[in-house]
PDB file of C-alpha atoms in Angstrom:
ATOM      1  CA  MET K 252       0.000   0.000   0.000  1.00 92.00           C
ATOM      2  CA  ARG K 253       1.170   3.500  -0.817  1.00 97.00           C
ATOM      3  CA  PRO K 254      -0.288   7.017  -0.869  1.00 98.00           C
ATOM      4  CA  PHE K 255      -1.923   8.632  -3.875  1.00 98.00           C
ATOM      5  CA  VAL K 256       1.051  10.454  -5.433  1.00 98.00           C
ATOM      6  CA  PHE K 257       0.658  13.589  -7.504  1.00 98.00           C
ATOM      7  CA  VAL K 258       3.432  15.712  -8.978  1.00 98.00           C
ATOM      8  CA  ASN K 259       2.998  19.470  -9.208  1.00 98.00           C
ATOM      9  CA  VAL K 260       5.339  21.452 -11.469  1.00 97.00           C
ATOM     10  CA  ALA K 261       5.545  24.859 -13.125  1.00 96.00           C
ATOM     11  CA  MET K 262       7.488  24.990 -16.362  1.00 96.00           C
ATOM     12  CA  SER K 263       8.191  27.449 -19.141  1.00 97.00           C
ATOM     13  CA  ALA K 264       6.574  27.133 -22.559  1.00 97.00           C
ATOM     14  CA  ASP K 265       9.720  25.290 -23.690  1.00 97.00           C
ATOM     15  CA  GLY K 266       9.583  22.803 -20.813  1.00 96.00           C
ATOM     16  CA  LYS K 267      12.178  24.203 -18.402  1.00 95.00           C
ATOM     17  CA  ILE K 268      11.725  24.548 -14.637  1.00 93.00           C
ATOM     18  CA  SER K 269      14.677  26.917 -14.087  1.00 91.00           C
ATOM     19  CA  THR K 270      17.776  28.300 -15.801  1.00 92.00           C
ATOM     20  CA  ARG K 271      20.853  26.250 -16.652  1.00 90.00           C
ATOM     21  CA  GLU K 272      22.385  27.719 -13.490  1.00 87.00           C
ATOM     22  CA  ARG K 273      19.441  26.115 -11.629  1.00 83.00           C
ATOM     23  CA  ARG K 274      18.434  29.535 -10.393  1.00 82.00           C
ATOM     24  CA  GLN K 275      14.856  29.733  -9.197  1.00 81.00           C
ATOM     25  CA  VAL K 276      12.656  31.831 -11.495  1.00 88.00           C
ATOM     26  CA  ARG K 277       9.058  32.993 -11.309  1.00 92.00           C
ATOM     27  CA  ILE K 278       7.043  31.072 -13.881  1.00 95.00           C
ATOM     28  CA  SER K 279       3.469  31.405 -12.633  1.00 95.00           C
ATOM     29  CA  GLY K 280       1.482  34.207 -10.997  1.00 95.00           C
ATOM     30  CA  SER K 281      -0.688  34.890  -7.974  1.00 96.00           C
ATOM     31  CA  ALA K 282      -3.588  32.670  -9.045  1.00 97.00           C
ATOM     32  CA  ASP K 283      -1.309  29.656  -9.420  1.00 97.00           C
ATOM     33  CA  PHE K 284       0.461  30.436  -6.136  1.00 96.00           C
ATOM     34  CA  ALA K 285      -2.956  30.353  -4.427  1.00 97.00           C
ATOM     35  CA  ARG K 286      -3.760  27.044  -6.150  1.00 98.00           C
ATOM     36  CA  VAL K 287      -0.479  25.506  -5.012  1.00 97.00           C
ATOM     37  CA  ASP K 288      -1.071  26.684  -1.450  1.00 98.00           C
ATOM     38  CA  ARG K 289      -4.517  25.062  -1.510  1.00 98.00           C
ATOM     39  CA  ILE K 290      -3.294  21.700  -2.797  1.00 98.00           C
ATOM     40  CA  LYS K 291      -0.512  21.776  -0.193  1.00 98.00           C
ATOM     41  CA  ALA K 292      -3.123  22.260   2.506  1.00 98.00           C
ATOM     42  CA  GLU K 293      -5.144  19.358   1.083  1.00 98.00           C
ATOM     43  CA  SER K 294      -2.135  17.001   1.192  1.00 98.00           C
ATOM     44  CA  ASP K 295      -0.953  14.820   4.050  1.00 98.00           C
ATOM     45  CA  ALA K 296       2.695  15.243   3.064  1.00 98.00           C
ATOM     46  CA  ILE K 297       4.879  17.147   0.592  1.00 98.00           C
ATOM     47  CA  MET K 298       8.039  15.571  -0.796  1.00 98.00           C
ATOM     48  CA  VAL K 299      11.111  17.041  -2.504  1.00 98.00           C
ATOM     49  CA  GLY K 300      14.554  15.792  -3.415  1.00 96.00           C
ATOM     50  CA  ILE K 301      17.807  16.980  -1.877  1.00 96.00           C
ATOM     51  CA  GLY K 302      18.680  18.968  -5.025  1.00 92.00           C
ATOM     52  CA  THR K 303      15.623  21.158  -4.507  1.00 93.00           C
ATOM     53  CA  VAL K 304      16.527  21.692  -0.851  1.00 95.00           C
ATOM     54  CA  LEU K 305      20.087  22.737  -1.712  1.00 93.00           C
ATOM     55  CA  ALA K 306      19.082  24.957  -4.653  1.00 89.00           C
ATOM     56  CA  ASP K 307      15.935  26.644  -3.338  1.00 91.00           C
ATOM     57  CA  ASN K 308      15.905  26.087   0.455  1.00 94.00           C
ATOM     58  CA  PRO K 309      12.089  25.756   0.499  1.00 94.00           C
ATOM     59  CA  SER K 310      10.014  25.610   3.669  1.00 96.00           C
ATOM     60  CA  LEU K 311       7.038  23.880   1.986  1.00 97.00           C
ATOM     61  CA  THR K 312       4.688  25.504   4.471  1.00 97.00           C
ATOM     62  CA  VAL K 313       1.066  26.487   3.892  1.00 98.00           C
ATOM     63  CA  LYS K 314       1.076  30.273   3.537  1.00 97.00           C
ATOM     64  CA  SER K 315      -2.641  31.117   3.908  1.00 98.00           C
ATOM     65  CA  PRO K 316      -3.806  31.683   7.519  1.00 98.00           C
ATOM     66  CA  GLU K 317      -7.277  30.501   6.476  1.00 98.00           C
ATOM     67  CA  LEU K 318      -5.948  27.246   5.058  1.00 98.00           C
ATOM     68  CA  ARG K 319      -3.824  26.649   8.161  1.00 97.00           C
ATOM     69  CA  ALA K 320      -6.876  27.303  10.333  1.00 97.00           C
ATOM     70  CA  GLY K 321      -8.830  24.819   8.258  1.00 97.00           C
ATOM     71  CA  ARG K 322      -6.227  22.152   8.864  1.00 97.00           C
ATOM     72  CA  ARG K 323      -6.284  22.864  12.601  1.00 96.00           C
ATOM     73  CA  ALA K 324     -10.073  22.639  12.632  1.00 97.00           C
ATOM     74  CA  ALA K 325      -9.796  19.223  11.013  1.00 96.00           C
ATOM     75  CA  GLY K 326      -7.468  18.079  13.795  1.00 95.00           C
ATOM     76  CA  LYS K 327      -4.324  18.243  11.669  1.00 95.00           C
ATOM     77  CA  ASP K 328      -1.018  20.060  12.030  1.00 96.00           C
ATOM     78  CA  GLU K 329      -0.971  23.477  10.349  1.00 96.00           C
ATOM     79  CA  HIS K 330       1.403  22.149   7.710  1.00 97.00           C
ATOM     80  CA  PRO K 331       1.653  18.760   5.964  1.00 98.00           C
ATOM     81  CA  ILE K 332       4.543  16.463   6.793  1.00 98.00           C
ATOM     82  CA  ARG K 333       7.624  17.695   4.951  1.00 98.00           C
ATOM     83  CA  VAL K 334       9.645  14.854   3.356  1.00 98.00           C
ATOM     84  CA  VAL K 335      13.157  15.074   1.875  1.00 98.00           C
ATOM     85  CA  VAL K 336      14.585  12.285  -0.296  1.00 98.00           C
ATOM     86  CA  ASP K 337      18.286  12.525   0.496  1.00 97.00           C
ATOM     87  CA  SER K 338      20.256   9.362  -0.252  1.00 96.00           C
ATOM     88  CA  ALA K 339      23.604  10.668   1.053  1.00 96.00           C
ATOM     89  CA  GLY K 340      22.229  12.612   4.033  1.00 96.00           C
ATOM     90  CA  LYS K 341      23.317  16.043   2.747  1.00 95.00           C
ATOM     91  CA  THR K 342      20.395  18.085   4.069  1.00 96.00           C
ATOM     92  CA  PRO K 343      21.852  21.077   5.971  1.00 95.00           C
ATOM     93  CA  PRO K 344      20.762  20.944   9.632  1.00 93.00           C
ATOM     94  CA  ASP K 345      19.728  24.609   9.363  1.00 95.00           C
ATOM     95  CA  ALA K 346      17.607  24.131   6.204  1.00 96.00           C
ATOM     96  CA  ASP K 347      14.289  25.982   6.277  1.00 97.00           C
ATOM     97  CA  ILE K 348      12.390  22.770   5.650  1.00 97.00           C
ATOM     98  CA  LEU K 349      13.567  21.506   9.057  1.00 96.00           C
ATOM     99  CA  HIS K 350      12.726  24.655  11.007  1.00 96.00           C
ATOM    100  CA  LYS K 351      10.032  26.861   9.457  1.00 95.00           C
ATOM    101  CA  GLY K 352       6.491  26.094  10.541  1.00 93.00           C
ATOM    102  CA  THR K 353       5.183  23.527  12.964  1.00 92.00           C
ATOM    103  CA  GLY K 354       4.656  19.888  12.137  1.00 93.00           C
ATOM    104  CA  LYS K 355       6.556  16.730  11.339  1.00 97.00           C
ATOM    105  CA  ARG K 356       9.573  16.343   9.091  1.00 97.00           C
ATOM    106  CA  ILE K 357      10.967  13.160   7.552  1.00 98.00           C
ATOM    107  CA  VAL K 358      14.370  12.812   5.901  1.00 98.00           C
ATOM    108  CA  ALA K 359      14.791   9.590   3.911  1.00 98.00           C
ATOM    109  CA  VAL K 360      18.373   8.397   3.503  1.00 98.00           C
ATOM    110  CA  SER K 361      20.124   5.296   2.209  1.00 97.00           C
ATOM    111  CA  ARG K 362      22.470   3.099   4.200  1.00 96.00           C
ATOM    112  CA  ARG K 363      25.508   4.854   2.684  1.00 95.00           C
ATOM    113  CA  ALA K 364      24.667   8.145   4.407  1.00 96.00           C
ATOM    114  CA  ASP K 365      27.225   9.394   6.921  1.00 94.00           C
ATOM    115  CA  PRO K 366      26.145   8.277  10.434  1.00 95.00           C
ATOM    116  CA  GLU K 367      27.171  11.588  12.024  1.00 94.00           C
ATOM    117  CA  GLN K 368      25.130  13.576   9.536  1.00 93.00           C
ATOM    118  CA  VAL K 369      22.187  11.224  10.027  1.00 94.00           C
ATOM    119  CA  ALA K 370      22.431  11.743  13.783  1.00 95.00           C
ATOM    120  CA  ALA K 371      22.475  15.525  13.300  1.00 94.00           C
ATOM    121  CA  LEU K 372      19.394  15.355  11.080  1.00 96.00           C
ATOM    122  CA  GLY K 373      17.702  13.174  13.665  1.00 95.00           C
ATOM    123  CA  GLU K 374      17.641  16.132  16.039  1.00 95.00           C
ATOM    124  CA  HIS K 375      15.225  17.960  13.724  1.00 95.00           C
ATOM    125  CA  ALA K 376      13.439  15.228  11.784  1.00 97.00           C
ATOM    126  CA  THR K 377      12.453  11.586  11.745  1.00 97.00           C
ATOM    127  CA  VAL K 378      15.105   9.780   9.704  1.00 97.00           C
ATOM    128  CA  VAL K 379      13.916   6.858   7.588  1.00 97.00           C
ATOM    129  CA  VAL K 380      16.599   4.546   6.213  1.00 96.00           C
ATOM    130  CA  ALA K 381      15.518   2.816   2.994  1.00 96.00           C
ATOM    131  CA  GLY K 382      17.812   1.365   0.340  1.00 95.00           C
ATOM    132  CA  ASP K 383      21.551   0.706   0.113  1.00 96.00           C
ATOM    133  CA  GLU K 384      22.980   3.287  -2.327  1.00 95.00           C
ATOM    134  CA  THR K 385      19.886   5.333  -3.111  1.00 95.00           C
ATOM    135  CA  VAL K 386      16.587   5.737  -1.310  1.00 97.00           C
ATOM    136  CA  ASP K 387      14.182   2.888  -2.093  1.00 98.00           C
ATOM    137  CA  LEU K 388      11.194   5.006  -3.116  1.00 98.00           C
ATOM    138  CA  ALA K 389       8.647   2.189  -3.009  1.00 98.00           C
ATOM    139  CA  ALA K 390       9.735   1.297   0.523  1.00 98.00           C
ATOM    140  CA  LEU K 391       9.604   4.965   1.527  1.00 98.00           C
ATOM    141  CA  LEU K 392       6.070   5.370   0.179  1.00 98.00           C
ATOM    142  CA  ALA K 393       4.992   2.235   2.025  1.00 98.00           C
ATOM    143  CA  GLU K 394       6.434   3.694   5.244  1.00 97.00           C
ATOM    144  CA  LEU K 395       4.651   7.006   4.656  1.00 98.00           C
ATOM    145  CA  TYR K 396       1.397   5.095   4.189  1.00 98.00           C
ATOM    146  CA  ARG K 397       1.994   3.298   7.491  1.00 97.00           C
ATOM    147  CA  GLN K 398       2.424   6.717   9.089  1.00 96.00           C
ATOM    148  CA  GLY K 399      -0.994   7.826   7.840  1.00 96.00           C
ATOM    149  CA  VAL K 400      -0.056   9.601   4.598  1.00 98.00           C
ATOM    150  CA  ARG K 401      -2.792   9.007   2.039  1.00 98.00           C
ATOM    151  CA  ARG K 402      -2.209  11.950  -0.312  1.00 98.00           C
ATOM    152  CA  LEU K 403       1.391  12.864  -1.184  1.00 98.00           C
ATOM    153  CA  MET K 404       2.357  15.959  -3.153  1.00 98.00           C
ATOM    154  CA  VAL K 405       5.725  15.945  -4.961  1.00 98.00           C
ATOM    155  CA  GLU K 406       7.244  19.365  -5.687  1.00 94.00           C
ATOM    156  CA  GLY K 407      10.505  18.380  -7.390  1.00 87.00           C
ATOM    157  CA  GLY K 408      13.044  18.279  -8.553  1.00 89.00           C
ATOM    158  CA  GLY K 409      13.493  16.627 -11.911  1.00 92.00           C
ATOM    159  CA  THR K 410      15.640  13.740 -10.676  1.00 93.00           C
ATOM    160  CA  LEU K 411      13.115  12.668  -8.050  1.00 96.00           C
ATOM    161  CA  ILE K 412      10.161  13.114 -10.403  1.00 97.00           C
ATOM    162  CA  TRP K 413      11.874  11.032 -13.074  1.00 95.00           C
ATOM    163  CA  ALA K 414      12.623   8.250 -10.583  1.00 96.00           C
ATOM    164  CA  LEU K 415       9.004   8.142  -9.431  1.00 97.00           C
ATOM    165  CA  PHE K 416       7.751   7.923 -13.020  1.00 96.00           C
ATOM    166  CA  ALA K 417      10.357   5.307 -13.900  1.00 94.00           C
ATOM    167  CA  GLN K 418       9.179   3.112 -11.032  1.00 95.00           C
ATOM    168  CA  GLY K 419       5.482   3.561 -11.778  1.00 95.00           C
ATOM    169  CA  LEU K 420       4.802   5.468  -8.566  1.00 97.00           C
ATOM    170  CA  VAL K 421       2.966   8.544  -9.918  1.00 97.00           C
ATOM    171  CA  ASP K 422      -0.830   8.751 -10.138  1.00 97.00           C
ATOM    172  CA  GLU K 423      -1.343  12.319 -11.362  1.00 98.00           C
ATOM    173  CA  LEU K 424       0.685  15.156 -12.885  1.00 98.00           C
ATOM    174  CA  GLN K 425      -0.355  18.785 -12.484  1.00 98.00           C
ATOM    175  CA  THR K 426       1.537  21.083 -14.857  1.00 97.00           C
ATOM    176  CA  PHE K 427       1.405  24.869 -15.039  1.00 98.00           C
ATOM    177  CA  VAL K 428       2.839  26.008 -18.382  1.00 98.00           C
ATOM    178  CA  GLY K 429       4.018  29.617 -18.177  1.00 97.00           C
ATOM    179  CA  ASN K 430       4.238  32.219 -20.929  1.00 97.00           C
ATOM    180  CA  ILE K 431       8.041  32.419 -21.003  1.00 97.00           C
ATOM    181  CA  VAL K 432      10.876  30.699 -22.844  1.00 97.00           C
ATOM    182  CA  ILE K 433      13.979  29.937 -20.763  1.00 96.00           C
ATOM    183  CA  GLY K 434      16.018  27.819 -23.175  1.00 96.00           C
ATOM    184  CA  GLY K 435      19.318  26.067 -22.592  1.00 94.00           C
ATOM    185  CA  LYS K 436      20.110  22.451 -23.358  1.00 93.00           C
ATOM    186  CA  ASP K 437      21.355  21.988 -19.789  1.00 93.00           C
ATOM    187  CA  ALA K 438      18.427  23.717 -18.080  1.00 93.00           C
ATOM    188  CA  PRO K 439      16.482  21.291 -15.870  1.00 92.00           C
ATOM    189  CA  THR K 440      13.130  19.884 -16.954  1.00 94.00           C
ATOM    190  CA  PRO K 441      10.274  18.434 -14.882  1.00 94.00           C
ATOM    191  CA  ALA K 442      11.572  14.877 -15.347  1.00 93.00           C
ATOM    192  CA  ASP K 443      15.354  14.615 -15.740  1.00 91.00           C
ATOM    193  CA  GLY K 444      17.302  11.474 -14.896  1.00 85.00           C
ATOM    194  CA  ALA K 445      18.155   8.799 -17.455  1.00 87.00           C
ATOM    195  CA  GLY K 446      14.943   9.033 -19.467  1.00 89.00           C
ATOM    196  CA  PHE K 447      13.073   6.225 -21.207  1.00 90.00           C
ATOM    197  CA  LEU K 448      14.629   4.727 -24.338  1.00 92.00           C
ATOM    198  CA  ARG K 449      11.777   2.552 -25.617  1.00 92.00           C
ATOM    199  CA  GLU K 450       8.367   3.904 -26.499  1.00 92.00           C
ATOM    200  CA  VAL K 451       6.742   0.923 -24.819  1.00 91.00           C
ATOM    201  CA  ASP K 452       8.149   2.184 -21.509  1.00 90.00           C
ATOM    202  CA  PHE K 453       6.918   5.775 -21.808  1.00 92.00           C
ATOM    203  CA  ALA K 454       4.582   6.919 -19.053  1.00 93.00           C
ATOM    204  CA  ARG K 455       1.261   7.569 -20.789  1.00 95.00           C
ATOM    205  CA  LEU K 456      -0.981  10.372 -19.565  1.00 97.00           C
ATOM    206  CA  ARG K 457      -4.657  11.247 -19.975  1.00 97.00           C
ATOM    207  CA  ILE K 458      -5.897  14.829 -19.629  1.00 97.00           C
ATOM    208  CA  ILE K 459      -8.287  15.302 -16.720  1.00 98.00           C
ATOM    209  CA  GLU K 460      -8.775  19.015 -17.304  1.00 97.00           C
ATOM    210  CA  ALA K 461      -7.075  22.076 -18.758  1.00 98.00           C
ATOM    211  CA  GLU K 462      -7.743  25.738 -17.958  1.00 97.00           C
ATOM    212  CA  ARG K 463      -6.243  29.156 -18.498  1.00 97.00           C
ATOM    213  CA  LEU K 464      -4.646  30.461 -15.321  1.00 96.00           C
ATOM    214  CA  ASP K 465      -2.710  33.712 -14.871  1.00 95.00           C
ATOM    215  CA  ASP K 466      -0.949  34.128 -18.237  1.00 95.00           C
ATOM    216  CA  GLY K 467      -0.464  30.416 -18.749  1.00 97.00           C
ATOM    217  CA  LEU K 468      -2.192  27.058 -18.882  1.00 98.00           C
ATOM    218  CA  LEU K 469      -2.847  24.562 -16.090  1.00 98.00           C
ATOM    219  CA  ILE K 470      -3.147  20.935 -17.174  1.00 98.00           C
ATOM    220  CA  ARG K 471      -4.039  18.017 -14.920  1.00 98.00           C
ATOM    221  CA  TRP K 472      -3.072  14.583 -16.209  1.00 98.00           C
ATOM    222  CA  SER K 473      -3.746  11.126 -14.817  1.00 98.00           C
ATOM    223  CA  VAL K 474      -1.116   8.448 -15.381  1.00 96.00           C
ATOM    224  CA  GLU K 475      -2.742   5.970 -17.736  1.00 87.00           C
ATOM    225  CA  LYS K 476       0.140   3.571 -18.167  1.00 60.00           C
ATOM    226  CA  GLU K 477       2.656   3.383 -15.379  1.00 46.00           C
ATOM    227  CA  SER K 478       6.057   2.285 -16.540  1.00 44.00           C
ATOM    228  CA  THR K 479       7.857  -0.483 -14.696  1.00 44.00           C
ATOM    229  CA  ALA K 480      11.250   0.509 -16.044  1.00 43.00           C
ATOM    230  CA  ALA K 481      13.962   1.065 -13.462  1.00 39.00           C
ATOM    231  CA  GLY K 482      15.748   3.660 -15.561  1.00 37.00           C
TER     232      GLY K 482
END
């Protein structure tokens, strides 16, 4: 058993999520920011990879006081569980994700992570060890389910998103396509990693809905054919 997993990304019209320097850029506007805050509040947990933590230092907190109050009224913490996939245990102990906002944090590491760093992270988060060299994502999702997570939002980055698609662990993709072109052959995309080589392995999507939002387009896709490729 695992949670329902949905990926939320904002990308440029040419399919980039940031510059080749991996500098965070504003792709969507206020309406999409409000949407993202709402779907955060509706989630049991939000997951990112270590690359996103190191590049953007996100807090992944719910910004709206009304949405936080709604979670409290429902008997929940103000913020969803924040989850970091961090095979080597490189999350800085002072990272915003470990300190900003109340609620539970989970850092998932592999067995190769430095024990001292793991101990330091354990002072601020629950450390889950899954996998030998890299985090075993299926095992992590099973553990999150055991801890009560039924709806999991994935915010990035491209390496983590690719791995989840490659292992058939994504149920829905929500994509905001902005009205800018970033360019750059080395600029990150929503799903980086090795990429599929055979068409039979491609993750197939079905459009649930599409709507104009801000100066872009929001598309919700369900995963019709989940690939079993390992990359």
